Amino acid sequence: MSRRTISLNGIWSFSLDPYHRAVALDRHESPTARRGARADRCYPMDWQRIRVPGTWNMQREEWFHYEGNAIYELEFDFRSSLELREAFLHFEAVNYKANVWLNGEKLGTHLGGFTPFSFQVTDLLKRRNHLFVQVDNKERKDRCPSVGPDWFNYGGIVRDVSLELTPKERIVDHFIYWDGRQVCGRISMTGRKRRMQIRIGDLINEELPVVGGKTEFAIDAEPRPWSPQDPHLYSVEIQYGDDEVHDQIGLRTITTDGDRLLLNGEDIRLKGISVHGECADGGRTLGQADMLRIFELARELGCNFLRLAHYPHDRRMAQMADRYGILLWEEIPVYWKIDWTNSDTLADAEGQLAELIARDRNRASVGIWSVANETPEDADGRTEFLNKLIERAREDDPTRLVSLALFMAGENREFAVNDPIGENVDIIAINTYPLWYSPTQDIRYLKPTKYEKPHIITEWGAGAQAGLRGREPFTEDYQADVYRKLTEIIEPKDFIRGTSPWILADFRSMLRTNSVQKGQNLKGLVDITKEKKKLAFEVYKNWTFE
Ligand code: GCU
């Protein structure tokens, strides 16, 4: 009896709940409890139908700008035997806060719009079940992101929902990596079995002891290392009693040596592009084809690197990047102004970081964890807050590099980065917009900061309305000109070991509502449909950066 996944994706009942009446009226109790005598208090009066996964904003015009509370309901049959089994209710992502009930029992609450969470429901499942989810995507000062990020605040159950069945004695999680000399593993399990079996391709096939619910190993090996040129993945099989877990894992090292960035001990330069996790029709809910299109364009641009900004993308992105040989920068949405002195906000940010690392730490393509984007270095509590996140990232995963994107202000020839946080990151990452936000910034004078570390220019670029020609900002010609000028300046600066200009595709943002942008940030090299390429696409495609 191995594992089983039962998808709960599909058409659910849905209603906006702007006045939070549902829970006040105990609407989360099973529907049968609401019919009959007290039906007059039944709420809501007008259940709608909604696709799950999906953002409500993209499913009905009248829901497009809705931000707040909404309720979801699903009734489903469950007929599998739970003899010697555990059952978990699993959500891949709900933006932003989720309160979940099953058969009238409150399972719990989750904060964070982009990372997975589960609840054990073995003892609650019946033949006929009532699942009730209250979602709140209100932007708030104490959330991550806080109020007004430069992206669209899509709300809802935005990624898959499923029931995960496992043997009672099960493998809880695994973390397998290569440290340059040995293949190492940390596997945790529940149950009382004393032995487990692990096979990693033709490298390792061992029966190992389980002590205190854990197996740890470090075995000398010379694997075929994963790299963009040779994205080799090993089939991994872990057996523990009746439980079995399969994975495809690339083995590589990513380190720094002074201002050099090393992949498998060799100097590497990253030609990348920044990406939002958005598609024109589905908003925050991307399908396989939407993700494939991102990799297709990245490959056409000659990229070996993607900056998945500014929050955890769909887990399939890293699975695809593993296969296509694209290194990833993954980030949590600690973005611009955050409630730095609020311990609940720090716990929320740490929770999102821990969930991201637990989800993707077996993905060789993930090289860099980013704990923030453009945060004000002089804000009270900000550096302490970020240092705690950096510390947590290193604790949870000592095998990867940790960074964050800094905003490079300064005019004319002054590119100052004296940010104290630079001491604690592995890579100095800089966002700078010469010829756009800072027209007088002369990037020819960009020099290494005082930190002897690899530098990546994680953002630069310009906006252009697809199809608009001319000499002015927001024309394709102006954007192409900015790409020509900046690529020419960046390439010879050897201390710059990577770049990921802003951004692959235009994306929705309610900060961009002037007559040209009309609710979209137009700095994409392609338009929001990812079909229309702008002149700058060719410029960047033809640029050699290695
Ligand atoms: C900022 C920020 C992005 C934003 C971009 C822009 O630096 O990191 O999220 O979209 O610049 O202004 O277009």
PDB file of C-alpha atoms in Angstrom, residues 220-494:
ATOM      1  CA  ASP A 220      31.888   9.409  -0.699  1.00  0.00           C
ATOM      2  CA  ALA A 221      30.841   9.692  -4.320  1.00  0.00           C
ATOM      3  CA  GLU A 222      31.788  11.327  -7.596  1.00  0.00           C
ATOM      4  CA  PRO A 223      28.399  12.051  -9.194  1.00  0.00           C
ATOM      5  CA  ARG A 224      27.860  13.447 -12.653  1.00  0.00           C
ATOM      6  CA  PRO A 225      27.288  17.031 -11.474  1.00  0.00           C
ATOM      7  CA  TRP A 226      24.148  18.954 -12.432  1.00  0.00           C
ATOM      8  CA  SER A 227      24.835  22.106 -14.474  1.00  0.00           C
ATOM      9  CA  PRO A 228      23.093  24.242 -17.109  1.00  0.00           C
ATOM     10  CA  GLN A 229      25.205  22.498 -19.735  1.00  0.00           C
ATOM     11  CA  ASP A 230      24.450  19.029 -18.329  1.00  0.00           C
ATOM     12  CA  PRO A 231      21.329  19.087 -16.107  1.00  0.00           C
ATOM     13  CA  HIS A 232      21.735  15.488 -15.033  1.00  0.00           C
ATOM     14  CA  LEU A 233      19.167  14.194 -12.533  1.00  0.00           C
ATOM     15  CA  TYR A 234      19.467  11.034 -10.460  1.00  0.00           C
ATOM     16  CA  SER A 235      16.439   8.836  -9.768  1.00  0.00           C
ATOM     17  CA  VAL A 236      16.073   8.617  -6.020  1.00  0.00           C
ATOM     18  CA  GLU A 237      14.044   5.917  -4.272  1.00  0.00           C
ATOM     19  CA  ILE A 238      13.509   5.842  -0.523  1.00  0.00           C
ATOM     20  CA  GLN A 239      11.803   2.814   1.036  1.00  0.00           C
ATOM     21  CA  TYR A 240      10.643   2.625   4.626  1.00  0.00           C
ATOM     22  CA  GLY A 241       8.300  -0.216   5.562  1.00  0.00           C
ATOM     23  CA  ASP A 242       5.285   0.084   3.258  1.00  0.00           C
ATOM     24  CA  ASP A 243       6.139   3.666   2.339  1.00  0.00           C
ATOM     25  CA  GLU A 244       8.060   4.679  -0.771  1.00  0.00           C
ATOM     26  CA  VAL A 245       9.120   8.112  -2.012  1.00  0.00           C
ATOM     27  CA  HIS A 246      10.537   8.773  -5.472  1.00  0.00           C
ATOM     28  CA  ASP A 247      12.329  11.939  -6.575  1.00  0.00           C
ATOM     29  CA  GLN A 248      14.601  13.194  -9.367  1.00  0.00           C
ATOM     30  CA  ILE A 249      17.548  15.041  -7.808  1.00  0.00           C
ATOM     31  CA  GLY A 250      20.499  16.863  -9.387  1.00  0.00           C
ATOM     32  CA  LEU A 251      23.777  16.890  -7.442  1.00  0.00           C
ATOM     33  CA  ARG A 252      25.908  20.051  -7.619  1.00  0.00           C
ATOM     34  CA  THR A 253      27.618  22.601  -5.429  1.00  0.00           C
ATOM     35  CA  ILE A 254      27.118  26.363  -5.549  1.00  0.00           C
ATOM     36  CA  THR A 255      29.647  28.437  -3.623  1.00  0.00           C
ATOM     37  CA  THR A 256      31.581  31.698  -3.739  1.00  0.00           C
ATOM     38  CA  ASP A 257      35.284  32.402  -3.633  1.00  0.00           C
ATOM     39  CA  GLY A 258      35.929  36.089  -3.038  1.00  0.00           C
ATOM     40  CA  ASP A 259      34.010  37.880  -5.756  1.00  0.00           C
ATOM     41  CA  ARG A 260      33.662  34.727  -7.857  1.00  0.00           C
ATOM     42  CA  LEU A 261      30.479  32.673  -8.131  1.00  0.00           C
ATOM     43  CA  LEU A 262      31.283  28.969  -8.484  1.00  0.00           C
ATOM     44  CA  LEU A 263      29.103  26.135  -9.747  1.00  0.00           C
ATOM     45  CA  ASN A 264      30.727  22.771  -9.054  1.00  0.00           C
ATOM     46  CA  GLY A 265      33.877  24.703  -8.231  1.00  0.00           C
ATOM     47  CA  GLU A 266      33.978  26.485 -11.574  1.00  0.00           C
ATOM     48  CA  ASP A 267      33.536  30.161 -12.274  1.00  0.00           C
ATOM     49  CA  ILE A 268      30.089  30.865 -13.703  1.00  0.00           C
ATOM     50  CA  ARG A 269      28.466  34.049 -14.989  1.00  0.00           C
ATOM     51  CA  LEU A 270      24.662  34.199 -14.928  1.00  0.00           C
ATOM     52  CA  LYS A 271      22.791  35.664 -17.892  1.00  0.00           C
ATOM     53  CA  GLY A 272      19.285  35.823 -16.525  1.00  0.00           C
ATOM     54  CA  ILE A 273      15.958  37.570 -16.605  1.00  0.00           C
ATOM     55  CA  SER A 274      13.512  38.418 -13.823  1.00  0.00           C
ATOM     56  CA  VAL A 275      10.088  36.782 -13.913  1.00  0.00           C
ATOM     57  CA  HIS A 276       6.768  37.299 -12.153  1.00  0.00           C
ATOM     58  CA  GLY A 277       4.621  34.204 -11.509  1.00  0.00           C
ATOM     59  CA  GLU A 278       1.716  35.447 -13.575  1.00  0.00           C
ATOM     60  CA  CYS A 279      -0.069  34.631 -16.823  1.00  0.00           C
ATOM     61  CA  ALA A 280      -2.462  36.817 -18.817  1.00  0.00           C
ATOM     62  CA  ASP A 281      -5.595  34.714 -18.329  1.00  0.00           C
ATOM     63  CA  GLY A 282      -5.051  32.905 -15.031  1.00  0.00           C
ATOM     64  CA  GLY A 283      -3.336  35.651 -13.064  1.00  0.00           C
ATOM     65  CA  ARG A 284      -1.384  33.920 -10.263  1.00  0.00           C
ATOM     66  CA  THR A 285      -2.606  30.466 -11.362  1.00  0.00           C
ATOM     67  CA  LEU A 286      -0.325  29.239 -14.124  1.00  0.00           C
ATOM     68  CA  GLY A 287      -0.798  26.018 -16.071  1.00  0.00           C
ATOM     69  CA  GLN A 288       1.976  23.778 -17.343  1.00  0.00           C
ATOM     70  CA  ALA A 289       1.871  25.535 -20.749  1.00  0.00           C
ATOM     71  CA  ASP A 290       2.280  28.981 -19.130  1.00  0.00           C
ATOM     72  CA  MET A 291       5.380  27.778 -17.295  1.00  0.00           C
ATOM     73  CA  LEU A 292       6.794  26.066 -20.375  1.00  0.00           C
ATOM     74  CA  ARG A 293       6.440  29.376 -22.271  1.00  0.00           C
ATOM     75  CA  ILE A 294       8.626  31.105 -19.672  1.00  0.00           C
ATOM     76  CA  PHE A 295      11.376  28.524 -20.166  1.00  0.00           C
ATOM     77  CA  GLU A 296      11.001  28.649 -23.934  1.00  0.00           C
ATOM     78  CA  LEU A 297      11.553  32.440 -23.916  1.00  0.00           C
ATOM     79  CA  ALA A 298      14.387  32.185 -21.388  1.00  0.00           C
ATOM     80  CA  ARG A 299      16.129  29.636 -23.569  1.00  0.00           C
ATOM     81  CA  GLU A 300      15.608  31.823 -26.663  1.00  0.00           C
ATOM     82  CA  LEU A 301      17.230  34.715 -24.773  1.00  0.00           C
ATOM     83  CA  GLY A 302      20.214  32.476 -24.029  1.00  0.00           C
ATOM     84  CA  CYS A 303      19.601  32.565 -20.268  1.00  0.00           C
ATOM     85  CA  ASN A 304      21.094  30.127 -17.760  1.00  0.00           C
ATOM     86  CA  PHE A 305      19.433  31.961 -14.849  1.00  0.00           C
ATOM     87  CA  LEU A 306      15.945  33.108 -13.786  1.00  0.00           C
ATOM     88  CA  ARG A 307      15.112  35.398 -10.893  1.00  0.00           C
ATOM     89  CA  LEU A 308      11.718  34.186  -9.686  1.00  0.00           C
ATOM     90  CA  ALA A 309      10.570  37.507  -8.206  1.00  0.00           C
ATOM     91  CA  HIS A 310       9.235  38.452  -5.593  1.00  0.00           C
ATOM     92  CA  TYR A 311       7.578  35.430  -3.954  1.00  0.00           C
ATOM     93  CA  PRO A 312       7.640  31.607  -4.209  1.00  0.00           C
ATOM     94  CA  HIS A 313       6.407  30.588  -7.668  1.00  0.00           C
ATOM     95  CA  ASP A 314       4.596  27.314  -8.489  1.00  0.00           C
ATOM     96  CA  ARG A 315       6.731  24.339  -7.370  1.00  0.00           C
ATOM     97  CA  ARG A 316       6.759  23.021 -10.939  1.00  0.00           C
ATOM     98  CA  MET A 317       9.002  25.945 -11.972  1.00  0.00           C
ATOM     99  CA  ALA A 318      11.968  24.509 -10.049  1.00  0.00           C
ATOM    100  CA  GLN A 319      11.142  20.994 -11.269  1.00  0.00           C
ATOM    101  CA  MET A 320      11.262  22.282 -14.856  1.00  0.00           C
ATOM    102  CA  ALA A 321      14.400  24.357 -14.208  1.00  0.00           C
ATOM    103  CA  ASP A 322      16.058  21.156 -12.931  1.00  0.00           C
ATOM    104  CA  ARG A 323      15.326  19.507 -16.262  1.00  0.00           C
ATOM    105  CA  TYR A 324      16.182  22.479 -18.479  1.00  0.00           C
ATOM    106  CA  GLY A 325      19.389  23.469 -16.700  1.00  0.00           C
ATOM    107  CA  ILE A 326      18.347  26.916 -15.504  1.00  0.00           C
ATOM    108  CA  LEU A 327      19.701  28.222 -12.165  1.00  0.00           C
ATOM    109  CA  LEU A 328      17.088  29.913  -9.979  1.00  0.00           C
ATOM    110  CA  TRP A 329      16.929  32.767  -7.489  1.00  0.00           C
ATOM    111  CA  GLU A 330      13.879  32.138  -5.273  1.00  0.00           C
ATOM    112  CA  GLU A 331      12.504  34.853  -3.013  1.00  0.00           C
ATOM    113  CA  ILE A 332       9.990  35.522  -0.251  1.00  0.00           C
ATOM    114  CA  PRO A 333       7.804  38.656  -0.469  1.00  0.00           C
ATOM    115  CA  VAL A 334       9.625  40.781   2.139  1.00  0.00           C
ATOM    116  CA  TYR A 335       9.219  43.678  -0.209  1.00  0.00           C
ATOM    117  CA  TRP A 336       9.789  47.442   0.250  1.00  0.00           C
ATOM    118  CA  LYS A 337       8.185  48.623   3.530  1.00  0.00           C
ATOM    119  CA  ILE A 338       7.465  45.870   6.083  1.00  0.00           C
ATOM    120  CA  ASP A 339       6.283  46.095   9.710  1.00  0.00           C
ATOM    121  CA  TRP A 340       9.866  45.472  10.823  1.00  0.00           C
ATOM    122  CA  THR A 341       9.310  45.693  14.571  1.00  0.00           C
ATOM    123  CA  ASN A 342       6.249  43.394  14.599  1.00  0.00           C
ATOM    124  CA  SER A 343       7.165  39.911  15.871  1.00  0.00           C
ATOM    125  CA  ASP A 344       4.069  38.402  14.209  1.00  0.00           C
ATOM    126  CA  THR A 345       5.246  39.790  10.866  1.00  0.00           C
ATOM    127  CA  LEU A 346       8.682  38.247  11.393  1.00  0.00           C
ATOM    128  CA  ALA A 347       7.032  34.907  12.261  1.00  0.00           C
ATOM    129  CA  ASP A 348       4.944  35.160   9.079  1.00  0.00           C
ATOM    130  CA  ALA A 349       8.040  35.918   6.950  1.00  0.00           C
ATOM    131  CA  GLU A 350      10.015  33.114   8.618  1.00  0.00           C
ATOM    132  CA  GLY A 351       7.125  30.718   8.051  1.00  0.00           C
ATOM    133  CA  GLN A 352       7.017  31.532   4.348  1.00  0.00           C
ATOM    134  CA  LEU A 353      10.802  31.144   4.086  1.00  0.00           C
ATOM    135  CA  ALA A 354      10.791  27.800   5.924  1.00  0.00           C
ATOM    136  CA  GLU A 355       7.932  26.484   3.745  1.00  0.00           C
ATOM    137  CA  LEU A 356       9.725  27.567   0.555  1.00  0.00           C
ATOM    138  CA  ILE A 357      13.000  25.901   1.594  1.00  0.00           C
ATOM    139  CA  ALA A 358      11.234  22.707   2.714  1.00  0.00           C
ATOM    140  CA  ARG A 359       9.409  22.601  -0.636  1.00  0.00           C
ATOM    141  CA  ASP A 360      12.377  23.232  -2.961  1.00  0.00           C
ATOM    142  CA  ARG A 361      15.577  22.233  -1.162  1.00  0.00           C
ATOM    143  CA  ASN A 362      15.919  19.071  -3.305  1.00  0.00           C
ATOM    144  CA  ARG A 363      15.878  21.128  -6.518  1.00  0.00           C
ATOM    145  CA  ALA A 364      19.415  21.486  -7.912  1.00  0.00           C
ATOM    146  CA  SER A 365      18.293  24.451 -10.041  1.00  0.00           C
ATOM    147  CA  VAL A 366      17.596  26.509  -6.893  1.00  0.00           C
ATOM    148  CA  GLY A 367      20.932  28.141  -6.102  1.00  0.00           C
ATOM    149  CA  ILE A 368      20.037  31.275  -4.194  1.00  0.00           C
ATOM    150  CA  TRP A 369      17.476  31.989  -1.460  1.00  0.00           C
ATOM    151  CA  SER A 370      16.517  35.657  -1.337  1.00  0.00           C
ATOM    152  CA  VAL A 371      14.981  37.012   1.840  1.00  0.00           C
ATOM    153  CA  ALA A 372      13.968  40.484   0.608  1.00  0.00           C
ATOM    154  CA  ASN A 373      13.685  43.044  -2.156  1.00  0.00           C
ATOM    155  CA  GLU A 374      14.572  46.751  -1.893  1.00  0.00           C
ATOM    156  CA  THR A 375      14.090  47.341   1.805  1.00  0.00           C
ATOM    157  CA  PRO A 376      14.939  50.729   3.388  1.00  0.00           C
ATOM    158  CA  GLU A 377      18.290  50.281   5.192  1.00  0.00           C
ATOM    159  CA  ASP A 378      17.520  53.109   7.659  1.00  0.00           C
ATOM    160  CA  ALA A 379      14.112  51.757   8.777  1.00  0.00           C
ATOM    161  CA  ASP A 380      13.918  50.821  12.457  1.00  0.00           C
ATOM    162  CA  GLY A 381      14.307  47.081  12.970  1.00  0.00           C
ATOM    163  CA  ARG A 382      14.840  46.287   9.271  1.00  0.00           C
ATOM    164  CA  THR A 383      18.413  44.981   9.462  1.00  0.00           C
ATOM    165  CA  GLU A 384      17.683  42.878  12.559  1.00  0.00           C
ATOM    166  CA  PHE A 385      14.561  41.460  10.852  1.00  0.00           C
ATOM    167  CA  LEU A 386      16.539  40.541   7.722  1.00  0.00           C
ATOM    168  CA  ASN A 387      19.439  39.076   9.694  1.00  0.00           C
ATOM    169  CA  LYS A 388      17.005  36.728  11.435  1.00  0.00           C
ATOM    170  CA  LEU A 389      15.724  35.570   8.027  1.00  0.00           C
ATOM    171  CA  ILE A 390      19.278  35.093   6.706  1.00  0.00           C
ATOM    172  CA  GLU A 391      20.098  33.064   9.799  1.00  0.00           C
ATOM    173  CA  ARG A 392      16.972  30.933   9.335  1.00  0.00           C
ATOM    174  CA  ALA A 393      17.788  30.278   5.675  1.00  0.00           C
ATOM    175  CA  ARG A 394      21.270  29.094   6.591  1.00  0.00           C
ATOM    176  CA  GLU A 395      19.932  26.923   9.409  1.00  0.00           C
ATOM    177  CA  ASP A 396      17.345  25.236   7.200  1.00  0.00           C
ATOM    178  CA  ASP A 397      19.686  24.885   4.236  1.00  0.00           C
ATOM    179  CA  PRO A 398      23.472  25.283   4.625  1.00  0.00           C
ATOM    180  CA  THR A 399      24.040  24.158   1.028  1.00  0.00           C
ATOM    181  CA  ARG A 400      22.805  27.245  -0.836  1.00  0.00           C
ATOM    182  CA  LEU A 401      23.713  30.918  -1.120  1.00  0.00           C
ATOM    183  CA  VAL A 402      21.642  33.581   0.609  1.00  0.00           C
ATOM    184  CA  SER A 403      21.053  37.058  -0.765  1.00  0.00           C
ATOM    185  CA  LEU A 404      18.520  39.877  -1.107  1.00  0.00           C
ATOM    186  CA  ALA A 405      18.070  42.651  -3.654  1.00  0.00           C
ATOM    187  CA  LEU A 406      19.295  46.109  -2.628  1.00  0.00           C
ATOM    188  CA  PHE A 407      18.147  49.307  -4.281  1.00  0.00           C
ATOM    189  CA  MET A 408      21.066  51.242  -5.632  1.00  0.00           C
ATOM    190  CA  ALA A 409      20.201  54.870  -5.211  1.00  0.00           C
ATOM    191  CA  GLY A 410      22.594  57.697  -5.860  1.00  0.00           C
ATOM    192  CA  GLU A 411      22.886  60.149  -8.684  1.00  0.00           C
ATOM    193  CA  ASN A 412      25.483  60.853 -11.346  1.00  0.00           C
ATOM    194  CA  ARG A 413      28.604  58.871 -10.589  1.00  0.00           C
ATOM    195  CA  GLU A 414      27.852  57.852  -7.036  1.00  0.00           C
ATOM    196  CA  PHE A 415      26.752  54.212  -6.764  1.00  0.00           C
ATOM    197  CA  ALA A 416      26.682  53.775  -3.028  1.00  0.00           C
ATOM    198  CA  VAL A 417      26.108  50.473  -1.327  1.00  0.00           C
ATOM    199  CA  ASN A 418      27.139  50.819   2.312  1.00  0.00           C
ATOM    200  CA  ASP A 419      24.173  48.784   3.509  1.00  0.00           C
ATOM    201  CA  PRO A 420      25.268  46.879   6.642  1.00  0.00           C
ATOM    202  CA  ILE A 421      23.241  43.868   5.500  1.00  0.00           C
ATOM    203  CA  GLY A 422      25.941  43.320   2.863  1.00  0.00           C
ATOM    204  CA  GLU A 423      28.086  41.770   5.625  1.00  0.00           C
ATOM    205  CA  ASN A 424      25.726  38.837   6.028  1.00  0.00           C
ATOM    206  CA  VAL A 425      24.757  37.849   2.505  1.00  0.00           C
ATOM    207  CA  ASP A 426      26.757  35.692   0.098  1.00  0.00           C
ATOM    208  CA  ILE A 427      25.965  37.740  -2.997  1.00  0.00           C
ATOM    209  CA  ILE A 428      25.591  41.514  -3.329  1.00  0.00           C
ATOM    210  CA  ALA A 429      22.511  41.977  -5.494  1.00  0.00           C
ATOM    211  CA  ILE A 430      21.692  45.429  -6.808  1.00  0.00           C
ATOM    212  CA  ASN A 431      18.611  46.909  -8.465  1.00  0.00           C
ATOM    213  CA  THR A 432      19.428  50.070 -10.404  1.00  0.00           C
ATOM    214  CA  TYR A 433      17.567  51.972 -13.131  1.00  0.00           C
ATOM    215  CA  PRO A 434      19.929  54.330 -14.949  1.00  0.00           C
ATOM    216  CA  LEU A 435      18.293  55.896 -18.016  1.00  0.00           C
ATOM    217  CA  TRP A 436      14.908  55.289 -16.391  1.00  0.00           C
ATOM    218  CA  TYR A 437      14.219  56.221 -12.761  1.00  0.00           C
ATOM    219  CA  SER A 438      17.634  57.747 -12.300  1.00  0.00           C
ATOM    220  CA  PRO A 439      18.281  59.389 -15.677  1.00  0.00           C
ATOM    221  CA  THR A 440      21.449  61.067 -14.412  1.00  0.00           C
ATOM    222  CA  GLN A 441      22.930  57.874 -12.890  1.00  0.00           C
ATOM    223  CA  ASP A 442      25.945  57.099 -15.013  1.00  0.00           C
ATOM    224  CA  ILE A 443      26.348  53.342 -14.706  1.00  0.00           C
ATOM    225  CA  ARG A 444      29.757  53.578 -16.359  1.00  0.00           C
ATOM    226  CA  TYR A 445      30.899  54.482 -12.862  1.00  0.00           C
ATOM    227  CA  LEU A 446      29.377  51.391 -11.241  1.00  0.00           C
ATOM    228  CA  LYS A 447      32.194  49.763  -9.283  1.00  0.00           C
ATOM    229  CA  PRO A 448      32.440  46.934  -6.772  1.00  0.00           C
ATOM    230  CA  THR A 449      31.043  47.734  -3.340  1.00  0.00           C
ATOM    231  CA  LYS A 450      33.273  47.391  -0.294  1.00  0.00           C
ATOM    232  CA  TYR A 451      32.138  43.761   0.021  1.00  0.00           C
ATOM    233  CA  GLU A 452      34.533  41.228  -1.560  1.00  0.00           C
ATOM    234  CA  LYS A 453      31.633  39.091  -2.835  1.00  0.00           C
ATOM    235  CA  PRO A 454      30.072  38.265  -6.211  1.00  0.00           C
ATOM    236  CA  HIS A 455      27.796  41.070  -7.432  1.00  0.00           C
ATOM    237  CA  ILE A 456      24.597  40.488  -9.441  1.00  0.00           C
ATOM    238  CA  ILE A 457      22.588  43.295 -11.026  1.00  0.00           C
ATOM    239  CA  THR A 458      19.175  41.876 -10.228  1.00  0.00           C
ATOM    240  CA  GLU A 459      17.163  44.643 -11.844  1.00  0.00           C
ATOM    241  CA  TRP A 460      17.606  47.236 -14.555  1.00  0.00           C
ATOM    242  CA  GLY A 461      15.438  48.061 -17.568  1.00  0.00           C
ATOM    243  CA  ALA A 462      12.857  50.390 -19.048  1.00  0.00           C
ATOM    244  CA  GLY A 463       9.184  50.380 -19.932  1.00  0.00           C
ATOM    245  CA  ALA A 464       7.744  50.095 -23.449  1.00  0.00           C
ATOM    246  CA  GLN A 465       4.240  49.703 -24.775  1.00  0.00           C
ATOM    247  CA  ALA A 466       4.330  46.838 -27.278  1.00  0.00           C
ATOM    248  CA  GLY A 467       3.946  48.296 -30.731  1.00  0.00           C
ATOM    249  CA  LEU A 468       4.670  51.910 -29.740  1.00  0.00           C
ATOM    250  CA  ARG A 469       7.584  53.246 -31.792  1.00  0.00           C
ATOM    251  CA  GLY A 470       9.532  56.527 -31.485  1.00  0.00           C
ATOM    252  CA  ARG A 471      12.316  58.082 -29.410  1.00  0.00           C
ATOM    253  CA  GLU A 472      10.527  58.772 -26.136  1.00  0.00           C
ATOM    254  CA  PRO A 473      10.329  56.657 -22.942  1.00  0.00           C
ATOM    255  CA  PHE A 474       7.675  53.900 -23.252  1.00  0.00           C
ATOM    256  CA  THR A 475       8.513  53.355 -26.907  1.00  0.00           C
ATOM    257  CA  GLU A 476      10.056  50.068 -27.968  1.00  0.00           C
ATOM    258  CA  ASP A 477      12.954  51.983 -29.511  1.00  0.00           C
ATOM    259  CA  TYR A 478      13.777  53.741 -26.217  1.00  0.00           C
ATOM    260  CA  GLN A 479      13.664  50.437 -24.307  1.00  0.00           C
ATOM    261  CA  ALA A 480      15.891  48.763 -26.900  1.00  0.00           C
ATOM    262  CA  ASP A 481      18.309  51.679 -26.642  1.00  0.00           C
ATOM    263  CA  VAL A 482      18.500  51.294 -22.849  1.00  0.00           C
ATOM    264  CA  TYR A 483      19.243  47.570 -23.304  1.00  0.00           C
ATOM    265  CA  ARG A 484      21.931  48.329 -25.894  1.00  0.00           C
ATOM    266  CA  LYS A 485      23.629  50.921 -23.676  1.00  0.00           C
ATOM    267  CA  LEU A 486      23.461  49.006 -20.390  1.00  0.00           C
ATOM    268  CA  THR A 487      24.514  45.627 -21.771  1.00  0.00           C
ATOM    269  CA  GLU A 488      27.523  47.315 -23.393  1.00  0.00           C
ATOM    270  CA  ILE A 489      28.490  48.871 -20.027  1.00  0.00           C
ATOM    271  CA  ILE A 490      27.792  45.810 -17.853  1.00  0.00           C
ATOM    272  CA  GLU A 491      29.579  43.157 -19.896  1.00  0.00           C
ATOM    273  CA  PRO A 492      33.180  44.345 -19.389  1.00  0.00           C
ATOM    274  CA  LYS A 493      32.680  44.861 -15.629  1.00  0.00           C
ATOM    275  CA  ASP A 494      34.106  41.510 -14.578  1.00  0.00           C
TER     276      ASP A 494
END
